[in-house]
Amino acid sequence: MSDLLSPGRKKAKLDRLAELSAAHDDERGVSLWQEAFRRLRRNPAAIVGTVILGVFLLIALVGPFLVPYDPAAQLWKDEIREAQAFYPGPRAENWFGVDHLGRDEFSRMIVGARQTLLVGVVATLIGLTVGTLIGGLAGAAAGLGGRWGRWVDTVLMRIVDMLLALPSLLLAISIAALLGASLTTVMIAVGMVSVPIFARLLRGSMLAQSNSDYVLAATSLGVRRSKVALTHILPNSLAPVIVQSTLTLATAIIEVAALSFLGLGNPDASIPEWGVMLADAQRYLDAAPRLAILPALGIIITALGFTLLGEAMREALDPKLRK
């Protein structure tokens, strides 16, 4: 039958069979993470978020070594006239102008990016670590069953429920006020706010994975349920937690700025941080609104980058959206 086909049709048919075979091989050999990475590369939101975060990381890592002036030096204090509400704006020597103390605003924005990134990342790591420990222990205990397993799961989840019952910002303010104003306090306060989110998410993911076929197969082969929970269920339940950590970074940066705005951030004014800069600029909104607009834009754009990348990762790792 194939001999009766024209050479052109025969070549097209062979090409089509080759494409189908390659697609079948790709589908059979591609893992969830490889497929997710492939879909991320084709997602415009992921590309935009990655570019924003790449620029932000580059500024935070390299920028402090390239700033033209010391961010704490009041080099243009004599040019400021408080009585006339005059604060020099953008010009050749000061691209973003100077602040109310005569400090270069551009240098402070660049150095403040590192401080904001440090606080946001450390706060997220604190919440991720504590939340993963609580959620993993609760999920493993619930999967093991028995009286002790149910008791451990119930106690841990009731603690998490009490944390969730409090508004996140109110909880962060309470912790920061209790520990005193400092950079470490802000990290701990913001990190503890995200603990119940990670704990609930990991526990739910582990309970969903405990009904999978590979868990049943491992249990049928005589593997202890504790080993199944730690070596099989837990690693396969971390994908949504990783995605949530990206989204939490955006929230952490905003909450850090809120605590700094309320005066609970770093008391050392010589170290610039976007939230502190935004709080200091409130008294000069009429005379120099750029002092508030610049750090606000930095916070908004950075949070947008983390949000776009996190949402794209959530869609890429969703099994329901896989072809």
Short mmCIF file of C-alpha atoms in Angstrom, two decimals:
data_model
loop_
_atom_site.label_atom_id
_atom_site.label_comp_id
_atom_site.label_asym_id
_atom_site.label_seq_id
_atom_site.Cartn_x
_atom_site.Cartn_y
_atom_site.Cartn_z
CA MET A 1 0.00 0.00 0.00
CA SER A 2 2.87 2.34 0.87
CA ASP A 3 4.39 1.73 -2.56
CA LEU A 4 1.32 3.29 -4.18
CA LEU A 5 1.82 6.61 -2.36
CA SER A 6 3.57 9.46 -4.11
CA PRO A 7 7.07 10.36 -2.84
CA GLY A 8 5.81 13.62 -1.33
CA ARG A 9 2.97 11.97 0.59
CA LYS A 10 5.26 9.17 1.69
CA LYS A 11 7.79 11.68 3.07
CA ALA A 12 5.06 13.61 4.89
CA LYS A 13 3.73 10.41 6.43
CA LEU A 14 7.19 9.38 7.61
CA ASP A 15 7.78 12.83 9.12
CA ARG A 16 4.47 12.66 10.94
CA LEU A 17 5.31 9.22 12.35
CA ALA A 18 8.69 10.52 13.51
CA GLU A 19 7.04 13.48 15.27
CA LEU A 20 4.55 11.19 17.01
CA SER A 21 7.33 8.86 18.11
CA ALA A 22 9.44 11.73 19.47
CA ALA A 23 6.45 13.18 21.28
CA HIS A 24 5.71 9.78 22.81
CA ASP A 25 9.32 9.41 23.94
CA ASP A 26 9.32 12.89 25.42
CA GLU A 27 6.07 12.30 27.27
CA ARG A 28 7.32 9.00 28.64
CA GLY A 29 10.72 10.33 29.74
CA VAL A 30 9.82 13.75 31.14
CA SER A 31 9.37 14.10 34.90
CA LEU A 32 7.05 16.51 36.68
CA TRP A 33 9.84 18.99 37.41
CA GLN A 34 11.19 18.85 33.84
CA GLU A 35 7.73 19.42 32.44
CA ALA A 36 7.16 22.27 34.90
CA PHE A 37 10.43 23.94 33.88
CA ARG A 38 9.51 23.57 30.21
CA ARG A 39 6.15 25.22 30.81
CA LEU A 40 7.74 27.99 32.86
CA ARG A 41 9.96 28.91 29.92
CA ARG A 42 6.85 29.41 27.77
CA ASN A 43 4.88 31.36 30.40
CA PRO A 44 5.05 35.15 29.88
CA ALA A 45 4.25 35.82 33.55
CA ALA A 46 7.14 33.60 34.63
CA ILE A 47 9.50 35.38 32.24
CA VAL A 48 8.47 38.83 33.47
CA GLY A 49 8.71 37.75 37.12
CA THR A 50 12.13 36.20 36.57
CA VAL A 51 13.44 39.33 34.86
CA ILE A 52 12.16 41.55 37.70
CA LEU A 53 13.71 39.33 40.36
CA GLY A 54 16.94 39.00 38.39
CA VAL A 55 17.33 42.77 38.24
CA PHE A 56 16.41 43.05 41.92
CA LEU A 57 18.98 40.41 42.93
CA LEU A 58 21.66 42.01 40.77
CA ILE A 59 21.04 45.40 42.38
CA ALA A 60 21.01 43.88 45.86
CA LEU A 61 24.25 41.94 45.36
CA VAL A 62 26.35 44.26 43.21
CA GLY A 63 24.73 47.66 43.68
CA PRO A 64 26.17 48.52 47.14
CA PHE A 65 29.68 48.30 45.69
CA LEU A 66 28.85 50.70 42.85
CA VAL A 67 26.89 53.44 44.64
CA PRO A 68 28.34 56.92 44.03
CA TYR A 69 28.02 58.12 47.66
CA ASP A 70 27.85 56.83 51.18
CA PRO A 71 24.11 56.33 51.86
CA ALA A 72 24.51 57.64 55.43
CA ALA A 73 26.60 60.74 54.58
CA GLN A 74 24.72 64.05 54.80
CA LEU A 75 26.70 65.67 51.99
CA TRP A 76 24.03 68.16 50.88
CA LYS A 77 22.65 69.17 54.27
CA ASP A 78 23.51 72.85 53.65
CA GLU A 79 21.32 72.98 50.51
CA ILE A 80 18.17 71.98 52.37
CA ARG A 81 15.90 74.79 53.51
CA GLU A 82 13.31 73.50 55.94
CA ALA A 83 11.48 76.82 56.24
CA GLN A 84 10.83 76.89 52.50
CA ALA A 85 10.31 73.11 52.26
CA PHE A 86 13.05 72.89 49.65
CA TYR A 87 14.76 69.54 49.07
CA PRO A 88 16.91 69.28 45.91
CA GLY A 89 15.35 66.97 43.36
CA PRO A 90 16.89 64.86 40.58
CA ARG A 91 20.01 66.38 39.02
CA ALA A 92 23.34 65.32 37.56
CA GLU A 93 25.06 64.50 40.85
CA ASN A 94 21.92 63.08 42.50
CA TRP A 95 19.84 61.03 40.07
CA PHE A 96 16.95 60.66 42.53
CA GLY A 97 17.63 63.87 44.46
CA VAL A 98 18.43 64.06 48.16
CA ASP A 99 16.32 63.26 51.21
CA HIS A 100 15.37 65.45 54.16
CA LEU A 101 18.81 64.99 55.75
CA GLY A 102 20.83 65.74 52.62
CA ARG A 103 21.65 62.12 51.77
CA ASP A 104 21.79 60.80 48.22
CA GLU A 105 18.47 59.08 47.53
CA PHE A 106 19.81 56.93 44.68
CA SER A 107 22.51 55.41 46.89
CA ARG A 108 19.99 54.76 49.64
CA MET A 109 17.59 53.02 47.25
CA ILE A 110 20.35 50.74 45.95
CA VAL A 111 21.68 49.80 49.39
CA GLY A 112 18.13 49.47 50.73
CA ALA A 113 17.40 46.78 48.13
CA ARG A 114 19.92 44.45 49.79
CA GLN A 115 18.48 45.12 53.24
CA THR A 116 14.92 44.49 52.05
CA LEU A 117 15.91 41.28 50.28
CA LEU A 118 17.84 40.03 53.33
CA VAL A 119 14.93 40.60 55.69
CA GLY A 120 12.36 39.08 53.31
CA VAL A 121 14.41 35.96 52.54
CA VAL A 122 15.41 35.27 56.16
CA ALA A 123 11.84 35.80 57.37
CA THR A 124 10.52 33.40 54.73
CA LEU A 125 13.17 30.80 55.61
CA ILE A 126 12.17 31.02 59.28
CA GLY A 127 8.51 30.46 58.45
CA LEU A 128 9.33 27.72 55.95
CA THR A 129 11.58 25.82 58.37
CA VAL A 130 9.27 25.96 61.38
CA GLY A 131 6.14 25.40 59.31
CA THR A 132 7.67 22.43 57.49
CA LEU A 133 8.69 20.81 60.79
CA ILE A 134 5.21 21.23 62.29
CA GLY A 135 3.35 20.27 59.11
CA GLY A 136 5.62 17.31 58.38
CA LEU A 137 5.30 15.97 61.91
CA ALA A 138 1.53 16.41 61.89
CA GLY A 139 1.17 14.82 58.46
CA ALA A 140 3.39 11.87 59.38
CA ALA A 141 1.51 11.38 62.66
CA ALA A 142 -1.86 11.50 60.91
CA GLY A 143 -0.63 9.04 58.29
CA LEU A 144 0.66 6.61 60.92
CA GLY A 145 -2.75 6.51 62.59
CA GLY A 146 -3.27 5.06 66.03
CA ARG A 147 -4.12 6.88 69.23
CA TRP A 148 -0.74 8.61 69.62
CA GLY A 149 -0.62 9.65 65.97
CA ARG A 150 -4.06 11.24 66.11
CA TRP A 151 -3.21 12.93 69.41
CA VAL A 152 0.00 14.51 68.06
CA ASP A 153 -1.78 15.65 64.89
CA THR A 154 -4.65 17.18 66.86
CA VAL A 155 -2.41 19.10 69.27
CA LEU A 156 -0.21 20.52 66.52
CA MET A 157 -3.13 21.54 64.33
CA ARG A 158 -4.93 23.26 67.21
CA ILE A 159 -1.80 25.36 67.81
CA VAL A 160 -1.76 26.23 64.12
CA ASP A 161 -5.47 27.11 64.25
CA MET A 162 -4.82 29.54 67.11
CA LEU A 163 -2.13 31.27 65.04
CA LEU A 164 -4.45 31.42 62.03
CA ALA A 165 -7.21 32.95 64.16
CA LEU A 166 -5.13 36.11 64.63
CA PRO A 167 -4.76 38.62 61.78
CA SER A 168 -1.29 38.28 60.31
CA LEU A 169 -0.28 41.91 60.72
CA LEU A 170 -1.61 42.03 64.29
CA LEU A 171 0.36 38.89 65.16
CA ALA A 172 3.53 40.35 63.63
CA ILE A 173 3.07 43.63 65.51
CA SER A 174 2.51 41.77 68.78
CA ILE A 175 5.66 39.69 68.38
CA ALA A 176 7.74 42.70 67.32
CA ALA A 177 6.46 44.82 70.22
CA LEU A 178 7.17 41.99 72.66
CA LEU A 179 10.74 41.42 71.47
CA GLY A 180 11.64 45.08 70.88
CA ALA A 181 12.47 47.02 67.74
CA SER A 182 15.36 45.48 65.80
CA LEU A 183 16.10 43.89 62.46
CA THR A 184 16.16 40.40 64.00
CA THR A 185 12.78 41.03 65.61
CA VAL A 186 11.25 41.93 62.26
CA MET A 187 12.58 38.72 60.70
CA ILE A 188 11.18 36.57 63.51
CA ALA A 189 7.82 38.37 63.57
CA VAL A 190 7.24 38.13 59.82
CA GLY A 191 8.51 34.55 59.75
CA MET A 192 6.17 33.40 62.51
CA VAL A 193 3.20 34.84 60.61
CA SER A 194 3.81 32.42 57.72
CA VAL A 195 4.38 29.34 59.92
CA PRO A 196 0.70 28.20 60.02
CA ILE A 197 0.39 28.61 56.24
CA PHE A 198 3.30 26.28 55.52
CA ALA A 199 2.24 23.82 58.24
CA ARG A 200 -1.34 23.50 56.97
CA LEU A 201 -0.25 23.25 53.36
CA LEU A 202 2.34 20.52 53.96
CA ARG A 203 0.04 18.49 56.21
CA GLY A 204 -2.77 18.59 53.64
CA SER A 205 -0.41 17.63 50.84
CA MET A 206 0.97 14.70 52.84
CA LEU A 207 -2.53 13.44 53.65
CA ALA A 208 -3.42 13.59 49.95
CA GLN A 209 -0.25 11.69 49.02
CA SER A 210 -0.86 9.01 51.67
CA ASN A 211 -3.62 7.52 49.50
CA SER A 212 -1.40 7.18 46.43
CA ASP A 213 -0.62 3.84 44.79
CA TYR A 214 3.11 3.99 45.54
CA VAL A 215 2.34 4.32 49.27
CA LEU A 216 0.08 1.27 49.10
CA ALA A 217 2.76 -0.65 47.19
CA ALA A 218 5.48 0.23 49.70
CA THR A 219 3.25 -0.70 52.63
CA SER A 220 2.36 -4.01 50.97
CA LEU A 221 6.05 -4.82 50.66
CA GLY A 222 6.47 -4.48 54.41
CA VAL A 223 8.11 -1.03 54.57
CA ARG A 224 7.44 0.68 57.88
CA ARG A 225 4.91 3.48 57.65
CA SER A 226 7.26 5.90 59.37
CA LYS A 227 9.88 5.27 56.69
CA VAL A 228 7.26 5.59 53.95
CA ALA A 229 6.17 8.95 55.38
CA LEU A 230 9.72 10.36 55.56
CA THR A 231 11.27 8.93 52.39
CA HIS A 232 8.29 8.79 50.03
CA ILE A 233 5.33 10.93 51.12
CA LEU A 234 7.27 13.94 52.41
CA PRO A 235 9.51 14.50 49.33
CA ASN A 236 6.51 14.22 47.01
CA SER A 237 4.52 16.73 49.08
CA LEU A 238 7.02 19.59 48.99
CA ALA A 239 6.09 21.03 45.56
CA PRO A 240 3.16 23.19 46.77
CA VAL A 241 5.24 24.32 49.76
CA ILE A 242 8.05 25.51 47.48
CA VAL A 243 5.55 27.44 45.36
CA GLN A 244 4.01 28.99 48.48
CA SER A 245 7.42 30.10 49.71
CA THR A 246 7.82 32.17 46.54
CA LEU A 247 4.46 33.83 47.10
CA THR A 248 5.25 34.34 50.78
CA LEU A 249 8.41 36.27 49.87
CA ALA A 250 6.24 38.93 48.26
CA THR A 251 4.03 39.13 51.35
CA ALA A 252 7.06 39.18 53.65
CA ILE A 253 8.54 42.22 51.92
CA ILE A 254 5.25 44.10 52.31
CA GLU A 255 4.89 43.10 55.97
CA VAL A 256 8.48 44.11 56.72
CA ALA A 257 7.75 47.50 55.20
CA ALA A 258 4.59 47.76 57.33
CA LEU A 259 6.48 47.01 60.56
CA SER A 260 9.20 49.48 59.63
CA PHE A 261 6.52 52.05 58.85
CA LEU A 262 5.13 51.57 62.37
CA GLY A 263 8.56 52.12 63.91
CA LEU A 264 9.20 48.47 64.80
CA GLY A 265 11.99 47.93 62.27
CA ASN A 266 15.71 48.49 62.45
CA PRO A 267 16.39 51.43 64.83
CA ASP A 268 19.72 52.18 63.14
CA ALA A 269 18.80 55.00 60.75
CA SER A 270 22.19 54.85 59.04
CA ILE A 271 21.24 51.54 57.38
CA PRO A 272 18.70 52.27 54.62
CA GLU A 273 15.70 49.99 54.21
CA TRP A 274 12.75 50.66 51.93
CA GLY A 275 10.14 50.39 54.68
CA VAL A 276 12.03 52.78 56.95
CA MET A 277 12.55 55.18 54.05
CA LEU A 278 8.83 55.10 53.32
CA ALA A 279 8.02 55.82 56.95
CA ASP A 280 10.47 58.74 57.14
CA ALA A 281 9.03 60.28 53.99
CA GLN A 282 5.50 60.67 55.36
CA ARG A 283 6.32 64.07 56.87
CA TYR A 284 7.50 65.40 53.52
CA LEU A 285 4.74 64.24 51.19
CA ASP A 286 3.72 67.77 50.27
CA ALA A 287 7.23 69.12 49.65
CA ALA A 288 8.97 66.03 48.22
CA PRO A 289 6.53 63.21 47.35
CA ARG A 290 9.31 61.36 45.48
CA LEU A 291 10.82 60.40 48.85
CA ALA A 292 7.78 58.17 49.43
CA ILE A 293 7.09 57.20 45.80
CA LEU A 294 10.55 55.71 45.14
CA PRO A 295 10.65 53.17 48.01
CA ALA A 296 6.97 52.39 47.48
CA LEU A 297 7.63 51.58 43.82
CA GLY A 298 10.58 49.40 44.83
CA ILE A 299 8.39 47.41 47.24
CA ILE A 300 5.52 47.09 44.73
CA ILE A 301 7.68 46.00 41.79
CA THR A 302 9.64 43.48 43.86
CA ALA A 303 6.47 41.99 45.34
CA LEU A 304 4.99 41.83 41.83
CA GLY A 305 8.00 39.86 40.58
CA PHE A 306 7.72 37.28 43.36
CA THR A 307 3.96 37.01 42.84
CA LEU A 308 4.20 36.49 39.08
CA LEU A 309 6.88 33.81 39.44
CA GLY A 310 5.01 32.07 42.27
CA GLU A 311 1.73 31.95 40.35
CA ALA A 312 3.52 30.65 37.27
CA MET A 313 5.20 27.92 39.34
CA ARG A 314 1.86 26.95 40.88
CA GLU A 315 0.31 26.54 37.42
CA ALA A 316 3.35 24.68 36.08
CA LEU A 317 3.34 22.17 38.94
CA ASP A 318 -0.42 21.59 38.88
CA PRO A 319 -0.95 17.99 37.65
CA LYS A 320 -4.40 18.90 36.32
CA LEU A 321 -2.82 21.24 33.76
CA ARG A 322 -0.29 18.73 32.42
CA LYS A 323 -0.86 17.48 28.90
#
